[in-house]
Coordinates of C-alpha atoms in Angstrom, one line a residue:
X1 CA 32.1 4.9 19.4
X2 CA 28.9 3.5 21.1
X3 CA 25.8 3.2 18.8
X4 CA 22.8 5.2 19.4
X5 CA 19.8 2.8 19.8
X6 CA 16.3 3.6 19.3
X7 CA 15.2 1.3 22.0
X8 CA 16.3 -1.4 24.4
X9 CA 14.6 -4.3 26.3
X10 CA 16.4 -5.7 29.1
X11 CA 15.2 -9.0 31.3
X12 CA 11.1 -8.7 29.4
X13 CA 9.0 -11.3 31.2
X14 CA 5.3 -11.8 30.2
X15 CA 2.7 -14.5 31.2
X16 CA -0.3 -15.8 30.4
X17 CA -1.8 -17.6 33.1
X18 CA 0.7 -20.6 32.8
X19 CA 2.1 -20.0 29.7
X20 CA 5.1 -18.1 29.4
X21 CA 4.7 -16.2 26.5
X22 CA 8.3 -14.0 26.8
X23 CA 10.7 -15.2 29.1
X24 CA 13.6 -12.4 30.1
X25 CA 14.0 -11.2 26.9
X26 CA 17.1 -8.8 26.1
X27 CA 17.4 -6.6 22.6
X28 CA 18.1 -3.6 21.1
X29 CA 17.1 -1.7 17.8
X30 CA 19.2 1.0 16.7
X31 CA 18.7 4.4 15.5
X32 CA 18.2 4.2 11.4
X33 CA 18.3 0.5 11.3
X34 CA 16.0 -2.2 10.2
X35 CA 15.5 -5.4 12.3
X36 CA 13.5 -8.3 12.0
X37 CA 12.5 -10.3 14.1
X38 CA 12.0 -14.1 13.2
X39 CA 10.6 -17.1 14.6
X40 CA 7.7 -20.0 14.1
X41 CA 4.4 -19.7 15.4
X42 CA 4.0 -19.4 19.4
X43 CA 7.7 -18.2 20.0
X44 CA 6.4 -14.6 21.1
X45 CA 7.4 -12.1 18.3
X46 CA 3.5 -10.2 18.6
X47 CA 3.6 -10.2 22.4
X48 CA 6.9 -8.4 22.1
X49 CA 5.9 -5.8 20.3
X50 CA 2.3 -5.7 21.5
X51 CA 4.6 -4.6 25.0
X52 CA 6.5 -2.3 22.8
X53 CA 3.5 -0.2 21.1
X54 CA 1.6 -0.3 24.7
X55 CA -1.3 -3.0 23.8
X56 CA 0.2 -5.3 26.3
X57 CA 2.3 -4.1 29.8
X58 CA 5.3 -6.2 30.7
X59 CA 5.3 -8.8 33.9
X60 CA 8.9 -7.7 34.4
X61 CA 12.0 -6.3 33.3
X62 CA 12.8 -3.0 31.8
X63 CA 12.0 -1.1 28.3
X64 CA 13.9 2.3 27.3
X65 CA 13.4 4.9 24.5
X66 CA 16.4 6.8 23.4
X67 CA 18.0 5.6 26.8
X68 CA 15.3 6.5 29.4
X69 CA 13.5 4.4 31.1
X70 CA 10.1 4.3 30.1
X71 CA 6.4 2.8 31.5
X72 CA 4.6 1.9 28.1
X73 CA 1.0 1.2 29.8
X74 CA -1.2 2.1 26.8
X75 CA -1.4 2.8 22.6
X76 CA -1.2 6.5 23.4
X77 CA 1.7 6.7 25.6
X78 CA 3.7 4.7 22.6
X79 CA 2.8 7.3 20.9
X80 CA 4.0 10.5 22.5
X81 CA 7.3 8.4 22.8
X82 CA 8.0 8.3 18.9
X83 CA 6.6 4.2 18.8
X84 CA 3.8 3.3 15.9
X85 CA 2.7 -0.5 14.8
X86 CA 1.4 -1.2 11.7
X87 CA -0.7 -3.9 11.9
X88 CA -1.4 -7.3 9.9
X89 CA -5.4 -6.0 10.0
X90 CA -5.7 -2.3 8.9
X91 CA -8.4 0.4 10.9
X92 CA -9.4 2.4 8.8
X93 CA -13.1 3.8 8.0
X94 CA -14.3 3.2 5.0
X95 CA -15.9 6.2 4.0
X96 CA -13.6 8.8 4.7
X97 CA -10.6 9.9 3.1
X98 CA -7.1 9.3 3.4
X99 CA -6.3 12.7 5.1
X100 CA -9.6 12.3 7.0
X101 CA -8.3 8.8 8.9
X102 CA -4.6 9.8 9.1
X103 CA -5.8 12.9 11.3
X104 CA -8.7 10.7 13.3
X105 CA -8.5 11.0 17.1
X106 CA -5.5 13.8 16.9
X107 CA -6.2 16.7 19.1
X108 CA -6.1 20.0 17.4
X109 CA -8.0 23.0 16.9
X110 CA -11.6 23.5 16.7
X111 CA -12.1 23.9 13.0
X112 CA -9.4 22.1 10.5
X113 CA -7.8 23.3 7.6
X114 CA -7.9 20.0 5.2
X115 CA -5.9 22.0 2.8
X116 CA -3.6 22.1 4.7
X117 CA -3.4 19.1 6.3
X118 CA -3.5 17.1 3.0
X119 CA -0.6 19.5 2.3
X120 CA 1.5 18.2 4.8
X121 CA 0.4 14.9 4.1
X122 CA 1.9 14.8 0.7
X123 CA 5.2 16.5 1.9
X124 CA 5.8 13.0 4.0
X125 CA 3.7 10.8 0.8
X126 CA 6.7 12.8 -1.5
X127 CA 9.6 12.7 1.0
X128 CA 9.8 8.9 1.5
X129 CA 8.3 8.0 -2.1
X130 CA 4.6 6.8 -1.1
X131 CA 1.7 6.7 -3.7
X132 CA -1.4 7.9 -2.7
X133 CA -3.7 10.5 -3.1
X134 CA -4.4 12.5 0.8
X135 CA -8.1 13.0 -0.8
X136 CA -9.0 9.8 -1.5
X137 CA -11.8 7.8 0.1
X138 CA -11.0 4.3 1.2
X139 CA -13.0 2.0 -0.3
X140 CA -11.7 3.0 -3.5
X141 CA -8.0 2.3 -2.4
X142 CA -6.2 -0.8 -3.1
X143 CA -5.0 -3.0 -0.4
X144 CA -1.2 -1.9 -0.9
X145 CA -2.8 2.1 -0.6
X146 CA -4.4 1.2 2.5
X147 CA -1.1 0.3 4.0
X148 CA 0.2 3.2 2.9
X149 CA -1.9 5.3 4.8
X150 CA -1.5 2.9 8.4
X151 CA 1.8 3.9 7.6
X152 CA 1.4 7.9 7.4
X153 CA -1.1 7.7 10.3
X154 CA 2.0 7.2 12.6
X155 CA 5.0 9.2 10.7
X156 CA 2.2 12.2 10.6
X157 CA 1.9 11.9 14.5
X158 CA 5.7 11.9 14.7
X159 CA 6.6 8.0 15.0
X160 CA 10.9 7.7 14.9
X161 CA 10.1 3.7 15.6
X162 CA 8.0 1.7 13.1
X163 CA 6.7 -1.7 13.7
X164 CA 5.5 -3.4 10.8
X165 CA 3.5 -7.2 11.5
X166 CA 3.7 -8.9 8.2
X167 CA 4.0 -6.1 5.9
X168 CA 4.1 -8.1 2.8
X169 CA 1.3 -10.6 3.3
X170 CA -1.3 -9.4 1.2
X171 CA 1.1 -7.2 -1.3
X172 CA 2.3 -8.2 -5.1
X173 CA 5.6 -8.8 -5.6
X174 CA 5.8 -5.2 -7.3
X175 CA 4.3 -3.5 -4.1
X176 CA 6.7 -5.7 -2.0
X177 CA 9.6 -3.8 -3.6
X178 CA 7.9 -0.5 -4.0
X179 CA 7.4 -0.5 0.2
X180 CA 11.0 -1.8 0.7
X181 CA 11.9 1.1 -1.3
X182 CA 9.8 3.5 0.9
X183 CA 11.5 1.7 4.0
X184 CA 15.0 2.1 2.9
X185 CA 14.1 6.1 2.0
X186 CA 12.8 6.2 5.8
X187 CA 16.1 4.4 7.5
X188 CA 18.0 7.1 5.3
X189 CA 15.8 9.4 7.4
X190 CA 17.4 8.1 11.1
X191 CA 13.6 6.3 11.4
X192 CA 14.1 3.0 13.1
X193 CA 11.9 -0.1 11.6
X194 CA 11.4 -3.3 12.9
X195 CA 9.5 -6.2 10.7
X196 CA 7.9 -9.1 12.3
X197 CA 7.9 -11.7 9.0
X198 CA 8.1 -15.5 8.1
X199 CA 9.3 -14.8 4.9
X200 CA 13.0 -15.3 4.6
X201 CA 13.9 -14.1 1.5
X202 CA 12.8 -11.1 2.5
X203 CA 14.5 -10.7 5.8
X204 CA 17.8 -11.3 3.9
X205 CA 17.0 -8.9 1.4
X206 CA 15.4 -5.8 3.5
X207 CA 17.0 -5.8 7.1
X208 CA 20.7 -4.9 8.4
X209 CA 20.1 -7.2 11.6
X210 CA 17.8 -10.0 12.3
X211 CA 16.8 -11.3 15.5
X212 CA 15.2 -14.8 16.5
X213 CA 12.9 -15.9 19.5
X214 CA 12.4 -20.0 20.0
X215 CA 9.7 -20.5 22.3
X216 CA 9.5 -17.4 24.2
X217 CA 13.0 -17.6 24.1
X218 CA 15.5 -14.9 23.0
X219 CA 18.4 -16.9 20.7
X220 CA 20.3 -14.4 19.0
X221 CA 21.1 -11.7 16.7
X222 CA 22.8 -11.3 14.3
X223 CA 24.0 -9.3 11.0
X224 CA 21.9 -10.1 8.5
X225 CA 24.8 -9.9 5.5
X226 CA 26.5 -13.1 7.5
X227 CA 22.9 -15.2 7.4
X228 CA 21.9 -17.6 5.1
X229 CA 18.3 -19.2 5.1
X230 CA 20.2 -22.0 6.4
X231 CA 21.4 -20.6 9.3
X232 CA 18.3 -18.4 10.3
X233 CA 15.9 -21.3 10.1
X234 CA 18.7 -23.5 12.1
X235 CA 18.1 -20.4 15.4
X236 CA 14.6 -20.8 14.7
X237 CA 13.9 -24.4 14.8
X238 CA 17.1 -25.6 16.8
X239 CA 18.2 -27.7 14.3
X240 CA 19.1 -28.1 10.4
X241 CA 16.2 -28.4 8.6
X242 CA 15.6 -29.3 4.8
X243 CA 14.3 -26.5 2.8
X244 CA 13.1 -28.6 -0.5
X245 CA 10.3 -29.1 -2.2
X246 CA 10.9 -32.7 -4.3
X247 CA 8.6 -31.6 -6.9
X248 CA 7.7 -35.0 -8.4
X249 CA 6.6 -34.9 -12.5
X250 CA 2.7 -35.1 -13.3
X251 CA 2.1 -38.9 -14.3
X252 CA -1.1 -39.5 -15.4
X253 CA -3.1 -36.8 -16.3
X254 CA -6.6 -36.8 -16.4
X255 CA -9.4 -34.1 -16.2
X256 CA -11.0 -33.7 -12.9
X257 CA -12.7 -30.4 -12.0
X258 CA -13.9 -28.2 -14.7
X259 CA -15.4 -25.1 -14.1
X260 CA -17.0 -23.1 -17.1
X261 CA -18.0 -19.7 -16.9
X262 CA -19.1 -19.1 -13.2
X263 CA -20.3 -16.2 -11.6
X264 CA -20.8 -16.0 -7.7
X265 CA -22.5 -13.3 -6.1
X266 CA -21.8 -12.1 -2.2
X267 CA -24.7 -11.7 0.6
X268 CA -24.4 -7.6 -0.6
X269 CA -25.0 -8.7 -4.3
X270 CA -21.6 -8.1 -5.3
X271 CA -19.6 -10.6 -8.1
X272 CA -17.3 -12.0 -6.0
X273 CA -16.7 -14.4 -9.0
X274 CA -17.2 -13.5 -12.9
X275 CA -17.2 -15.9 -15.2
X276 CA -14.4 -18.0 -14.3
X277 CA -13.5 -20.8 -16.0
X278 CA -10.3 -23.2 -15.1
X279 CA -9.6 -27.2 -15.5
X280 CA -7.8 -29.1 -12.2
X281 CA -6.0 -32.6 -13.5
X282 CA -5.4 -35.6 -11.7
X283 CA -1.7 -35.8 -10.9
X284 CA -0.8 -32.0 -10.3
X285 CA -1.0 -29.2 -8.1
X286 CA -2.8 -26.6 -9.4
X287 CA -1.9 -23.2 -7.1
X288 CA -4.0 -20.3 -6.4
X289 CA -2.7 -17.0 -6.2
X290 CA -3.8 -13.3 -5.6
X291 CA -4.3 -10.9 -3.0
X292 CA -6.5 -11.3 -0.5
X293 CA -10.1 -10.8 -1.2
X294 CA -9.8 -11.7 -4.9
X295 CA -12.0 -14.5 -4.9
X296 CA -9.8 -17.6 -3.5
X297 CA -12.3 -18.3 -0.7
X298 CA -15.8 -18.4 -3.0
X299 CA -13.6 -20.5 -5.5
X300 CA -12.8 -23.0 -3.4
X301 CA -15.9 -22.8 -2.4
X302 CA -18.1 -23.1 -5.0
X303 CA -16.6 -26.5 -6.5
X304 CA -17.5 -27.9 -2.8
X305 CA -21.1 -26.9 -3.2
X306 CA -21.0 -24.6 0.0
X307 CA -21.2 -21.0 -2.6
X308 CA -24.6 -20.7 -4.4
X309 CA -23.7 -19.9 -8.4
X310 CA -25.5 -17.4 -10.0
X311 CA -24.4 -18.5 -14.2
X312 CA -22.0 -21.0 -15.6
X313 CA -21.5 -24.9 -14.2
X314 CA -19.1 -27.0 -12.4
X315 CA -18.6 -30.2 -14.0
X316 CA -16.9 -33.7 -12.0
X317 CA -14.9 -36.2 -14.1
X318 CA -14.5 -39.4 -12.2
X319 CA -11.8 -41.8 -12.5
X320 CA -14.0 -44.3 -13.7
X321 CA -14.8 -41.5 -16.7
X322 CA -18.1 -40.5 -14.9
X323 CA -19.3 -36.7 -15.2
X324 CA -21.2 -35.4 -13.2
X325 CA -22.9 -31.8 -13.2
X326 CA -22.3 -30.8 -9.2
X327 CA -22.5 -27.1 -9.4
X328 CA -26.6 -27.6 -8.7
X329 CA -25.6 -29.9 -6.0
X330 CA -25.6 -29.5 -2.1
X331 CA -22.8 -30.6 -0.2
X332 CA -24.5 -33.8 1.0
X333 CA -25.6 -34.5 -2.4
X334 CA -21.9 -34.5 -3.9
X335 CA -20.7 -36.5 -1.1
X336 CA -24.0 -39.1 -1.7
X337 CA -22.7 -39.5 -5.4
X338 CA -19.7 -40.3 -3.9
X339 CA -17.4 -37.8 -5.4
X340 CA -14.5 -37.7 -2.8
X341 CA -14.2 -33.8 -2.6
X342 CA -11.9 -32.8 0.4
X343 CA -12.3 -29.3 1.3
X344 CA -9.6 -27.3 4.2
X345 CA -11.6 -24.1 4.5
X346 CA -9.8 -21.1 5.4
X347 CA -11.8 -20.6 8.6
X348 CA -10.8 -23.3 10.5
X349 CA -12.6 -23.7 13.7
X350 CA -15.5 -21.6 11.8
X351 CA -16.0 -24.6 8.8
X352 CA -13.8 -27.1 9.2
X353 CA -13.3 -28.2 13.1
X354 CA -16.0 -28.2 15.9
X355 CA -13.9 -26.7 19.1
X356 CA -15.5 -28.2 21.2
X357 CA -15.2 -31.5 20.5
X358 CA -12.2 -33.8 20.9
X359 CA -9.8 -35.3 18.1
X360 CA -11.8 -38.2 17.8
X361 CA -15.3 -36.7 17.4
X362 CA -13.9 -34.2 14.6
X363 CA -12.6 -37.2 12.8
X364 CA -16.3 -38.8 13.3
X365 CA -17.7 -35.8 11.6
X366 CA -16.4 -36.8 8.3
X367 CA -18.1 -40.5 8.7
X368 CA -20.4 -40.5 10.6
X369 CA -23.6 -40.5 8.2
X370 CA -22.0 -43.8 7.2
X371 CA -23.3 -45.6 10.3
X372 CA -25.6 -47.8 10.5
X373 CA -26.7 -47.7 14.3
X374 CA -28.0 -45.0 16.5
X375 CA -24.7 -45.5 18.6
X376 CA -21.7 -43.9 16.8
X377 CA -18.8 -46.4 16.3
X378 CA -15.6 -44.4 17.2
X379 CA -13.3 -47.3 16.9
X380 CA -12.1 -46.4 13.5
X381 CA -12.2 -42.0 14.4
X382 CA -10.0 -42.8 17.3
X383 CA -7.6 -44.9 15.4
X384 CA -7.2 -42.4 12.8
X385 CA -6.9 -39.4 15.4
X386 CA -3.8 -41.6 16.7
X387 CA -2.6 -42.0 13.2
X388 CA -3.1 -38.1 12.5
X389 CA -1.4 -37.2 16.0
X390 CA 1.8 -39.2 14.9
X391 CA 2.3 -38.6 11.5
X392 CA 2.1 -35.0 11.7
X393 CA 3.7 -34.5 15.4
X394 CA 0.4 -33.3 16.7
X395 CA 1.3 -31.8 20.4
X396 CA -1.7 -32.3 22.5
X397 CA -2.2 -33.9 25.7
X398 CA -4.3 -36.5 24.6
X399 CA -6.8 -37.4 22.0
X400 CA -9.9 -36.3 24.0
X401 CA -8.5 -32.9 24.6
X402 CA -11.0 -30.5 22.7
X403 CA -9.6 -29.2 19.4
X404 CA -10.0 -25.0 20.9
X405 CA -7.8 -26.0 23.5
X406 CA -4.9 -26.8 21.0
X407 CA -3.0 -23.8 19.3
X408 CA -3.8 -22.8 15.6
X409 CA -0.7 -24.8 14.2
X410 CA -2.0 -28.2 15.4
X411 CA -5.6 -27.1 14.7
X412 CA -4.7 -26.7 11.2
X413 CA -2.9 -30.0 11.4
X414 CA -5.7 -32.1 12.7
X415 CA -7.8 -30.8 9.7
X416 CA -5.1 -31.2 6.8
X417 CA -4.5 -34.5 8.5
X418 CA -8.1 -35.8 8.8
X419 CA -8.8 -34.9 5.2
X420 CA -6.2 -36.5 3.3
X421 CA -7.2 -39.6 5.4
X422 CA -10.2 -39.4 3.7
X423 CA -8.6 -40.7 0.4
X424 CA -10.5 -37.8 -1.9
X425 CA -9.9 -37.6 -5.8
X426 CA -9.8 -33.8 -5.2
X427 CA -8.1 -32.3 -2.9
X428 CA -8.7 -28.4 -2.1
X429 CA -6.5 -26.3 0.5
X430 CA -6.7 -23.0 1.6
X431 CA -3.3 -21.6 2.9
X432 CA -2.5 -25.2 4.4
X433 CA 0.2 -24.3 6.3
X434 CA -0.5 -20.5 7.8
X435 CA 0.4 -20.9 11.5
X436 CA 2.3 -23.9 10.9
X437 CA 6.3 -24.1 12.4
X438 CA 8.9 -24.6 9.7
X439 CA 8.7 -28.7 10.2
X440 CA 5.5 -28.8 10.0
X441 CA 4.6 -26.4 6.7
X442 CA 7.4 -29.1 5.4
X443 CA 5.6 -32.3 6.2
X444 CA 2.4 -30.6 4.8
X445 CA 3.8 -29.8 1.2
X446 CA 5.5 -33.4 0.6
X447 CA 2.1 -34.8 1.7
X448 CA 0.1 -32.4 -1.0
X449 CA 3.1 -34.5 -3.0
X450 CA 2.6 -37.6 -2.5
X451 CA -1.4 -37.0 -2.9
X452 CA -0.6 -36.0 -6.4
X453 CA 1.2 -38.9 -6.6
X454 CA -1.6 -41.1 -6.3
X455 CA -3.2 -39.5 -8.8
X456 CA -5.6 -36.7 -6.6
X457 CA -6.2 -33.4 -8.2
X458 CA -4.9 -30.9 -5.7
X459 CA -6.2 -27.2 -5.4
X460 CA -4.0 -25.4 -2.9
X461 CA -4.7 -21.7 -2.4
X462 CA -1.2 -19.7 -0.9
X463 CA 0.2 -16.5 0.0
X464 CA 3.4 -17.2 -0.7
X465 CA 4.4 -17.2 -4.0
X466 CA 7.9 -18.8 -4.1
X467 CA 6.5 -21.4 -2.0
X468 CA 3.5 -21.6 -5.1
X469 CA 6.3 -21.8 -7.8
X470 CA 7.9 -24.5 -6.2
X471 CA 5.6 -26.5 -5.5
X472 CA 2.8 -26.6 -7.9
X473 CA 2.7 -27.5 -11.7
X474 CA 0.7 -24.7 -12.6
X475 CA -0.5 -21.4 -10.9
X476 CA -4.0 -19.9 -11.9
X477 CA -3.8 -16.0 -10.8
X478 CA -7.2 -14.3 -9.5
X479 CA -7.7 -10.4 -9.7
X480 CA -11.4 -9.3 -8.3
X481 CA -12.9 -12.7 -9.4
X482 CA -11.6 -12.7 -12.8
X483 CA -8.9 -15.4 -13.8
X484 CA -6.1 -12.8 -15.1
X485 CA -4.3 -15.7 -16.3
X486 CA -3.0 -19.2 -15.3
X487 CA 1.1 -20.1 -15.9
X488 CA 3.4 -23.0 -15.9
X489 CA 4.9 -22.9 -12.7
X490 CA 8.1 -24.3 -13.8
X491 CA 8.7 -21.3 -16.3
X492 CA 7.3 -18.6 -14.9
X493 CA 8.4 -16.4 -12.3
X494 CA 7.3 -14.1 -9.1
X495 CA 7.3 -11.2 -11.1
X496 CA 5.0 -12.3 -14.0
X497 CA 2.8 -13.4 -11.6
X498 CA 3.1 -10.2 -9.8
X499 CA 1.2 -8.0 -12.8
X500 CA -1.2 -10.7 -13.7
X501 CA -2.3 -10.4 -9.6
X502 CA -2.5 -7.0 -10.6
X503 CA -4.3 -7.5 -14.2
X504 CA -7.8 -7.2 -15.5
X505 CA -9.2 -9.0 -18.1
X506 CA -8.7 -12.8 -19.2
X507 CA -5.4 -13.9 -20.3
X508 CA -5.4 -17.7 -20.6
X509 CA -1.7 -18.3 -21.1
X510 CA -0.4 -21.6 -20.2
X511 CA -4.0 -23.5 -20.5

């Protein structure tokens, strides 16, 4: 009996300029299934389905829908063929409702019936097991909701084919289970569902299929209840890669960062921060968790002087038994006391990296107040641009190339590399290894390691919480600014961390 598919790409071919973004790419998704499709940064998984939901038109080759060929040229003619994508980055108006944006841009008649409309709203909210509320602004939705309703925008105009980029990214644990649930009522349904992720755990746990692309390349698919992480991050990478995370003991544990009661306010005047208090040691990794927007950012932050504080203080304990009061303090003037605060921003080329400068000249940025001549000495930045380009497999095509040119993963490379080389006492990371290949998020963790090792205080803010669990000795958990509780890493687990992301209040276990 042949299968029914949903859709099928034969010989896809799109360029860039040079670059060669999917080279003659063959797949298929069938009716009622749900694929993923894996690989590391760059190997072409967006483009794909950007040519799939119409954002992007293919150089070559041939798409077709329920086995006619079809010309996907724009969002709209995705559309009328069943095809909906559910973006990492949701659009959606504030101010109106949840039936109000679901129905935005539809043609219709003259005058609506919302009644009605948010009646058949809630059929589909009921039939596949969603939670929300049709009348609902908004702004007043969490950001689990507002997925939700990206997702009813395109089953409401009659999608058959979802295409989800990173679905779980910004949910809870709880919510991650609570959509699988939804996507396994929808399969039931004969909807097709295809999942762009770099989570494996997930793939193994959601999809029937998975396939992998290596560098524009299509590798393989195959059925997902004969994969192993193992074997799936073997296709992607092209090799067998170590998936551990030597998590060495705390040895010498001393108090570094203490912040007491602090309280940040936003440009609009909103606590973006209340009165959170925490303690980072010398000789552990203290992890960050929530969902994004909770506060991670103004955390971070304020202990590097770059957030204004409103109440409460930051104090510094040096290894020489020093303390220092730096929440008044300026960047500059922190880095004049010479408290060695390293700081990976979140923004990358925004805070942390000038684009348009080469390797060596972002290296200078670090040092170069240290001169002593009107003429900057790049000796020492170009030695240590080599050393950074080596150790962390840097692919550029040469030192002088300007940082913008180079893609996010060896942006972010560059930046983690250049501030460890700084020797800091504390060490603060936001998402270190977003955008990095498998290798490379790999080398990144074991050197957060061997920084605590030497006895740095490391602050690293993540999304992903098994990778939290295993690698740091303690997790502090965020919820709209408020510390909801920090936990013992090593005892906890995804779940607990899960309703404390979720959580209001204080609850300082594990302190």
């Amino acid at each position: 009996m042949q299968e029914e598919l949903a859709i099928e790409l034969k010989q896809v071919t799109k360029h860039f300029g040079e670059v060669m973004a999917n080279d003659h790419i063959s797949l298929t998704v069938r009716k009622g299934e749900i694929l993923s499709i894996l690989g590391e940064n760059g190997s072409g998984k967006t483009t794909l389905m950007n040519m799939i939901s119409g954002i992007y038109y293919p150089d070559s080759g041939t798409i077709k829908v329920e086995g006619k060929e079809v010309a996907i040229r724009s969002p709209k003619d995705a559309y009328n063929l069943g095809i909906g994508m559910i973006h990492q980055h949701f659009k959606l108006i504030q101010i109106l409702t949840a039936a109000e944006n679901i129905i935005l841009g539809r043609k219709g008649p003259n005058q609506l019936h919302m009644d009605q409309i948010e009646q058949e709203i809630s059929e589909l909210v009921h039939k596949y097991g969603f939670d929300l509320d049709p009348s609902q602004k908004i702004y007043n939705m969490s950001v689990s909701q507002k997925q939700t309703v990206e997702i009813i925008k395109v089953l409401y105009r009659g999608a058959n084919l979802l295409i989800l980029d990173e679905p779980t990214a910004v949910l809870t644990p709880q919510e991650t289970e609570r959509l699988f649930d939804v996507l396994r009522n929808m399969k039931k349904d004969g909807k097709s569902i295809i999942i762009i992720t770099h989570k494996l755990n997930e793939v193994l746990e959601i999809s029937d299929r998975v396939s992998v692309l290596r560098k524009g390349k299509y590798i393989g698919t195959v059925e997902t209840k004969e994969a192993t992480l193992e074997s799936l991050t073997e296709m992607m990478v092209g090799e067998k890669v170590v998936l551990d995370i030597n998590r060495a003991e705390t040895t010498k544990r001393e108090k570094r960062i203490d912040m007491r009661g602090v309280t940040v306010k936003n440009k609009e005047g909103v606590k973006v921060l209340r009165e959170t208090s925490f303690t980072a040691y010398s000789g552990e990794i203290l992890g960050v968790a929530g969902i994004s927007g909770s506060g991670q950012k103004e955390l971070l932050e304020a202990v590097a002087g770059l957030q204004e504080i409103e109440s409460g203080e930051i104090l510094y304990y040096s290894p020489e038994g020093q303390v220092e009061k730096i929440s008044d303090m300026k960047p500059i003037d922190i880095r004049n006391l010479h408290i060695a605060l390293s700081f990976v921003p979140e923004d990358r080329l925004g805070m942390g990296l000038v684009g348009s400068m080469d390797l060596t000249d972002n290296m200078m940025i670090r040092s170069y107040q240290d001169g002593k001549h009107f003429i900057a000495n790049r000796k020492k930045p170009k030695e240590l641009a080599k050393q950074v380009v080596t150790s962390l497999n840097v692919t550029t095509p040469s030192i002088e190339t300007p940082v913008s040119r180079l893609s996010g993963g060896n942006v972010q490379k560059v930046l983690v590399g250049r501030e460890i080389a700084s020797n800091p006492t504390v060490l603060m990371v936001a998402y270190p290894v977003r955008g990095l290949d498998i290798h490379s998020s790999y080398t990144i963790y074991n050197l957060l390691n061997s920084q605590k090792l030497q006895g740095v205080a490391v602050i690293c803010v993540g999304e992903d919480l098994d990778v939290l669990l295993e690698l740091c000795d303690r997790v502090l958990v965020l919820n709209g600014g408020e510390v909801t509780g920090i936990v013992d890493a090593r005892t906890t687990t995804k779940e607990e961390i899960g309703v404390l992301m979720m959580a209001s209040g204080k609850e300082k276990e594990g302190q």
